[in-house]
Amino acid sequence: MEHLYREAEKLIESVFHVKLEDYGPYSGSTSMGPFPSLDLSTFESLDGEARKKAVAGTIDHTLLTPDATPEQVERLCAEALEHSFFSVCVNSSHIPRVSDRLIDSPVAVCAVVGFPLGAMDSEAKAFEARKAVEEGAEEIDMVMPIGLLKSGALHETYEDILAVVESARVPVKVILETCLLDTKEIILASLISRIAGAAFIKTSTGFSTGGAKVEHVEAMRLAVGENMGVKASGAIKTAEQALAMIRAGANRIGSSSGIAIISEL
């Protein structure tokens, strides 16, 4: 995989006339500092409740289905508060409700943007992100323009991500939809997200042909080092799966099965 990174690095530096070594860690902040990670070296020594709390603090408690009702969103928020999940992640139309419900709580508010295809106009994505932030979103998970990246339109991919980053002015996670990409494309998308100023890269929407895989997370972490966060999402339903993603380099887990995950610890 290292040789694919070197190839991608050389291509990015050539196309964008940059030196990746000049791009240090993400310069913004997140609700818990730059990129809090679960300390696996001490995790096994924790008791059951401490394990649950540690893993819960990495989870974006998620409900993104098109038929999600206001009552289900309310319940999602109540569960996040009860179990101390990192955030509640919902479609942007639900952000006013979630923001009101979680006000003055430690649980962050996260909106998805350009979801789930990423194929809409960049200005529309930027507008959706800005409106979500105005209504209380503290993090934005945007879907990148997958087809543009795959066609080799690297500048256009960068501009799409940059438009959302500059409009949102809160931490942005770029959803790569790794099930549709080969390893070199995953690395390229990760590097483009880095130079566009995103805070995180994220594996999946959960609405395509597959979810997070350990090898995808490893490729993403190789690409960005410790300079960005990595979020694994899509088809993560068990504690074993969540911990495997964290061992591979994920700082954050996106799942609609957060309660089931921590109940297994």
GROMACS .gro file of C-alpha atoms in nm:
model
  265
    1MET     CA    1   0.000   0.000   0.000
    2GLU     CA    2   0.294   0.230   0.064
    3HIS     CA    3   0.378   0.249  -0.307
    4LEU     CA    4   0.020   0.357  -0.385
    5TYR     CA    5   0.054   0.635  -0.131
    6ARG     CA    6   0.378   0.753  -0.295
    7GLU     CA    7   0.213   0.753  -0.636
    8ALA     CA    8  -0.088   0.947  -0.505
    9GLU     CA    9   0.134   1.192  -0.317
   10LYS     CA   10   0.336   1.264  -0.631
   11LEU     CA   11   0.019   1.315  -0.837
   12ILE     CA   12  -0.141   1.551  -0.584
   13GLU     CA   13   0.174   1.758  -0.549
   14SER     CA   14   0.206   1.781  -0.928
   15VAL     CA   15  -0.159   1.868  -1.000
   16PHE     CA   16  -0.202   2.118  -0.716
   17HIS     CA   17   0.155   2.252  -0.708
   18VAL     CA   18   0.183   2.191  -0.334
   19LYS     CA   19   0.404   2.004  -0.093
   20LEU     CA   20   0.199   1.781   0.136
   21GLU     CA   21   0.463   1.820   0.407
   22ASP     CA   22   0.354   2.186   0.429
   23TYR     CA   23   0.006   2.079   0.539
   24GLY     CA   24   0.020   2.021   0.912
   25PRO     CA   25  -0.257   1.891   1.137
   26TYR     CA   26  -0.612   2.019   1.094
   27SER     CA   27  -0.602   2.374   1.225
   28GLY     CA   28  -0.956   2.392   1.360
   29SER     CA   29  -1.095   2.214   1.661
   30THR     CA   30  -1.361   1.958   1.743
   31SER     CA   31  -1.586   1.934   2.046
   32MET     CA   32  -1.335   1.709   2.224
   33GLY     CA   33  -1.011   1.859   2.101
   34PRO     CA   34  -0.837   1.775   1.773
   35PHE     CA   35  -0.893   1.399   1.728
   36PRO     CA   36  -0.960   1.209   2.052
   37SER     CA   37  -0.887   0.839   2.019
   38LEU     CA   38  -0.968   0.536   2.227
   39ASP     CA   39  -0.651   0.425   2.405
   40LEU     CA   40  -0.646   0.057   2.319
   41SER     CA   41  -0.336  -0.003   2.531
   42THR     CA   42  -0.540   0.049   2.847
   43PHE     CA   43  -0.883  -0.050   2.716
   44GLU     CA   44  -0.858  -0.417   2.814
   45SER     CA   45  -0.785  -0.324   3.176
   46LEU     CA   46  -1.104  -0.120   3.209
   47ASP     CA   47  -1.413  -0.259   3.381
   48GLY     CA   48  -1.737  -0.308   3.188
   49GLU     CA   49  -1.891   0.033   3.251
   50ALA     CA   50  -1.568   0.215   3.175
   51ARG     CA   51  -1.535   0.021   2.848
   52LYS     CA   52  -1.888   0.116   2.749
   53LYS     CA   53  -1.823   0.482   2.825
   54ALA     CA   54  -1.493   0.483   2.634
   55VAL     CA   55  -1.644   0.335   2.319
   56ALA     CA   56  -1.963   0.541   2.346
   57GLY     CA   57  -1.747   0.853   2.333
   58THR     CA   58  -1.633   0.760   1.982
   59ILE     CA   59  -1.982   0.697   1.839
   60ASP     CA   60  -2.191   0.928   1.622
   61HIS     CA   61  -2.540   0.794   1.702
   62THR     CA   62  -2.702   0.795   1.362
   63LEU     CA   63  -3.044   0.796   1.195
   64LEU     CA   64  -3.036   0.878   0.825
   65THR     CA   65  -3.325   0.680   0.677
   66PRO     CA   66  -3.569   0.871   0.454
   67ASP     CA   67  -3.867   0.762   0.666
   68ALA     CA   68  -3.723   0.881   0.999
   69THR     CA   69  -4.001   1.043   1.200
   70PRO     CA   70  -3.975   1.332   1.447
   71GLU     CA   71  -4.054   1.086   1.725
   72GLN     CA   72  -3.766   0.862   1.620
   73VAL     CA   73  -3.530   1.160   1.610
   74GLU     CA   74  -3.640   1.259   1.960
   75ARG     CA   75  -3.570   0.905   2.079
   76LEU     CA   76  -3.228   0.913   1.911
   77CYS     CA   77  -3.140   1.225   2.108
   78ALA     CA   78  -3.263   1.072   2.435
   79GLU     CA   79  -3.049   0.763   2.372
   80ALA     CA   80  -2.743   0.974   2.295
   81LEU     CA   81  -2.787   1.164   2.620
   82GLU     CA   82  -2.844   0.846   2.821
   83HIS     CA   83  -2.541   0.663   2.682
   84SER     CA   84  -2.306   0.962   2.634
   85PHE     CA   85  -2.249   0.911   2.263
   86PHE     CA   86  -2.024   1.167   2.094
   87SER     CA   87  -2.293   1.309   1.868
   88VAL     CA   88  -2.631   1.267   1.705
   89CYS     CA   89  -2.601   1.251   1.326
   90VAL     CA   90  -2.911   1.319   1.114
   91ASN     CA   91  -3.026   1.463   0.784
   92SER     CA   92  -3.019   1.842   0.778
   93SER     CA   93  -3.398   1.884   0.796
   94HIS     CA   94  -3.387   1.743   1.150
   95ILE     CA   95  -3.115   1.975   1.280
   96PRO     CA   96  -3.345   2.237   1.445
   97ARG     CA   97  -3.518   1.962   1.646
   98VAL     CA   98  -3.191   1.794   1.743
   99SER     CA   99  -3.024   2.122   1.833
  100ASP     CA  100  -3.312   2.220   2.059
  101ARG     CA  101  -3.312   1.878   2.225
  102LEU     CA  102  -2.937   1.870   2.288
  103ILE     CA  103  -2.884   2.234   2.384
  104ASP     CA  104  -2.638   2.275   2.674
  105SER     CA  105  -2.552   1.904   2.663
  106PRO     CA  106  -2.213   1.744   2.589
  107VAL     CA  107  -2.359   1.558   2.290
  108ALA     CA  108  -2.263   1.724   1.961
  109VAL     CA  109  -2.500   1.792   1.670
  110CYS     CA  110  -2.396   1.656   1.330
  111ALA     CA  111  -2.567   1.703   0.991
  112VAL     CA  112  -2.509   1.514   0.667
  113VAL     CA  113  -2.488   1.724   0.352
  114GLY     CA  114  -2.521   1.624  -0.013
  115PHE     CA  115  -2.641   1.292   0.119
  116PRO     CA  116  -2.627   1.015   0.011
  117LEU     CA  117  -2.504   1.059  -0.348
  118GLY     CA  118  -2.275   1.365  -0.337
  119ALA     CA  119  -2.375   1.434  -0.698
  120MET     CA  120  -2.555   1.765  -0.651
  121ASP     CA  121  -2.422   2.110  -0.732
  122SER     CA  122  -2.141   2.234  -0.508
  123GLU     CA  123  -2.324   2.557  -0.431
  124ALA     CA  124  -2.624   2.356  -0.314
  125LYS     CA  125  -2.402   2.155  -0.080
  126ALA     CA  126  -2.243   2.472   0.054
  127PHE     CA  127  -2.584   2.629   0.114
  128GLU     CA  128  -2.713   2.318   0.292
  129ALA     CA  129  -2.403   2.312   0.513
  130ARG     CA  130  -2.429   2.681   0.601
  131LYS     CA  131  -2.800   2.654   0.683
  132ALA     CA  132  -2.743   2.346   0.898
  133VAL     CA  133  -2.475   2.529   1.097
  134GLU     CA  134  -2.702   2.832   1.140
  135GLU     CA  135  -2.964   2.596   1.281
  136GLY     CA  136  -2.724   2.438   1.529
  137ALA     CA  137  -2.504   2.178   1.355
  138GLU     CA  138  -2.157   2.158   1.509
  139GLU     CA  139  -2.013   1.912   1.257
  140ILE     CA  140  -2.089   1.845   0.890
  141ASP     CA  141  -2.055   1.510   0.713
  142MET     CA  142  -2.053   1.580   0.339
  143VAL     CA  143  -2.048   1.334   0.050
  144MET     CA  144  -1.774   1.413  -0.197
  145PRO     CA  145  -1.842   1.411  -0.576
  146ILE     CA  146  -1.749   1.047  -0.630
  147GLY     CA  147  -1.787   1.046  -1.007
  148LEU     CA  148  -1.560   1.348  -1.046
  149LEU     CA  149  -1.284   1.183  -0.846
  150LYS     CA  150  -1.314   0.860  -1.042
  151SER     CA  151  -1.296   1.050  -1.372
  152GLY     CA  152  -0.969   1.212  -1.264
  153ALA     CA  153  -1.124   1.558  -1.214
  154LEU     CA  154  -0.912   1.626  -0.907
  155HIS     CA  155  -0.943   2.006  -0.912
  156GLU     CA  156  -1.322   1.988  -0.935
  157THR     CA  157  -1.330   1.739  -0.647
  158TYR     CA  158  -1.116   1.974  -0.439
  159GLU     CA  159  -1.335   2.276  -0.519
  160ASP     CA  160  -1.649   2.086  -0.416
  161ILE     CA  161  -1.503   1.995  -0.077
  162LEU     CA  162  -1.352   2.341  -0.028
  163ALA     CA  163  -1.690   2.506  -0.094
  164VAL     CA  164  -1.845   2.316   0.197
  165VAL     CA  165  -1.546   2.365   0.428
  166GLU     CA  166  -1.548   2.741   0.372
  167SER     CA  167  -1.925   2.768   0.400
  168ALA     CA  168  -1.962   2.556   0.713
  169ARG     CA  169  -1.675   2.690   0.925
  170VAL     CA  170  -1.717   2.394   1.160
  171PRO     CA  171  -1.536   2.058   1.137
  172VAL     CA  172  -1.622   1.885   0.809
  173LYS     CA  173  -1.599   1.511   0.751
  174VAL     CA  174  -1.568   1.408   0.386
  175ILE     CA  175  -1.753   1.086   0.302
  176LEU     CA  176  -1.548   0.904   0.039
  177GLU     CA  177  -1.786   0.610  -0.025
  178THR     CA  178  -1.491   0.371  -0.018
  179CYS     CA  179  -1.690   0.075  -0.153
  180LEU     CA  180  -1.692   0.253  -0.492
  181LEU     CA  181  -1.319   0.333  -0.492
  182ASP     CA  182  -0.999   0.137  -0.534
  183THR     CA  183  -0.716   0.184  -0.286
  184LYS     CA  184  -0.535   0.452  -0.484
  185GLU     CA  185  -0.859   0.648  -0.526
  186ILE     CA  186  -0.920   0.623  -0.149
  187ILE     CA  187  -0.574   0.769  -0.087
  188LEU     CA  188  -0.622   1.042  -0.348
  189ALA     CA  189  -0.959   1.142  -0.200
  190SER     CA  190  -0.806   1.148   0.147
  191LEU     CA  191  -0.521   1.374   0.037
  192ILE     CA  192  -0.754   1.610  -0.150
  193SER     CA  193  -0.973   1.635   0.161
  194ARG     CA  194  -0.664   1.719   0.361
  195ILE     CA  195  -0.550   2.008   0.142
  196ALA     CA  196  -0.910   2.137   0.120
  197GLY     CA  197  -0.912   2.185   0.498
  198ALA     CA  198  -1.149   1.908   0.608
  199ALA     CA  199  -1.120   1.780   0.963
  200PHE     CA  200  -1.203   1.414   0.898
  201ILE     CA  201  -1.234   1.163   0.620
  202LYS     CA  202  -1.516   0.911   0.649
  203THR     CA  203  -1.562   0.575   0.480
  204SER     CA  204  -1.926   0.542   0.383
  205THR     CA  205  -2.284   0.665   0.368
  206GLY     CA  206  -2.425   0.324   0.447
  207PHE     CA  207  -2.655   0.362   0.146
  208SER     CA  208  -2.430   0.230  -0.132
  209THR     CA  209  -2.292  -0.113  -0.216
  210GLY     CA  210  -2.100  -0.164   0.107
  211GLY     CA  211  -1.986  -0.016   0.435
  212ALA     CA  212  -1.661   0.031   0.623
  213LYS     CA  213  -1.380  -0.221   0.585
  214VAL     CA  214  -1.064  -0.245   0.792
  215GLU     CA  215  -0.841  -0.219   0.485
  216HIS     CA  216  -1.016   0.102   0.379
  217VAL     CA  217  -0.961   0.260   0.721
  218GLU     CA  218  -0.596   0.153   0.709
  219ALA     CA  219  -0.552   0.319   0.368
  220MET     CA  220  -0.715   0.640   0.490
  221ARG     CA  221  -0.500   0.654   0.802
  222LEU     CA  222  -0.188   0.590   0.594
  223ALA     CA  223  -0.284   0.881   0.368
  224VAL     CA  224  -0.342   1.142   0.640
  225GLY     CA  225  -0.126   1.020   0.927
  226GLU     CA  226  -0.224   1.198   1.246
  227ASN     CA  227  -0.315   1.517   1.059
  228MET     CA  228  -0.688   1.440   1.031
  229GLY     CA  229  -0.953   1.231   1.196
  230VAL     CA  230  -1.084   0.911   1.037
  231LYS     CA  231  -1.446   0.804   1.075
  232ALA     CA  232  -1.559   0.449   0.998
  233SER     CA  233  -1.926   0.408   0.917
  234GLY     CA  234  -2.162   0.177   0.736
  235ALA     CA  235  -2.262  -0.174   0.851
  236ILE     CA  236  -2.085  -0.144   1.189
  237LYS     CA  237  -2.324  -0.329   1.418
  238THR     CA  238  -2.112  -0.509   1.678
  239ALA     CA  239  -1.847  -0.422   1.935
  240GLU     CA  240  -1.602  -0.649   1.756
  241GLN     CA  241  -1.649  -0.456   1.431
  242ALA     CA  242  -1.619  -0.118   1.604
  243LEU     CA  243  -1.300  -0.213   1.785
  244ALA     CA  244  -1.151  -0.353   1.463
  245MET     CA  245  -1.206  -0.015   1.296
  246ILE     CA  246  -1.051   0.168   1.590
  247ARG     CA  247  -0.747  -0.061   1.581
  248ALA     CA  248  -0.714   0.013   1.209
  249GLY     CA  249  -0.698   0.387   1.279
  250ALA     CA  250  -1.052   0.521   1.320
  251ASN     CA  251  -1.111   0.800   1.571
  252ARG     CA  252  -1.487   0.799   1.527
  253ILE     CA  253  -1.753   0.537   1.458
  254GLY     CA  254  -2.078   0.617   1.278
  255SER     CA  255  -2.355   0.370   1.352
  256SER     CA  256  -2.726   0.333   1.407
  257SER     CA  257  -2.642   0.038   1.634
  258GLY     CA  258  -2.458   0.225   1.906
  259ILE     CA  259  -2.663   0.081   2.190
  260ALA     CA  260  -2.610  -0.275   2.065
  261ILE     CA  261  -2.236  -0.208   2.029
  262ILE     CA  262  -2.180  -0.087   2.383
  263SER     CA  263  -2.411  -0.351   2.532
  264GLU     CA  264  -2.162  -0.615   2.412
  265LEU     CA  265  -1.872  -0.463   2.608
   0.00000   0.00000   0.00000
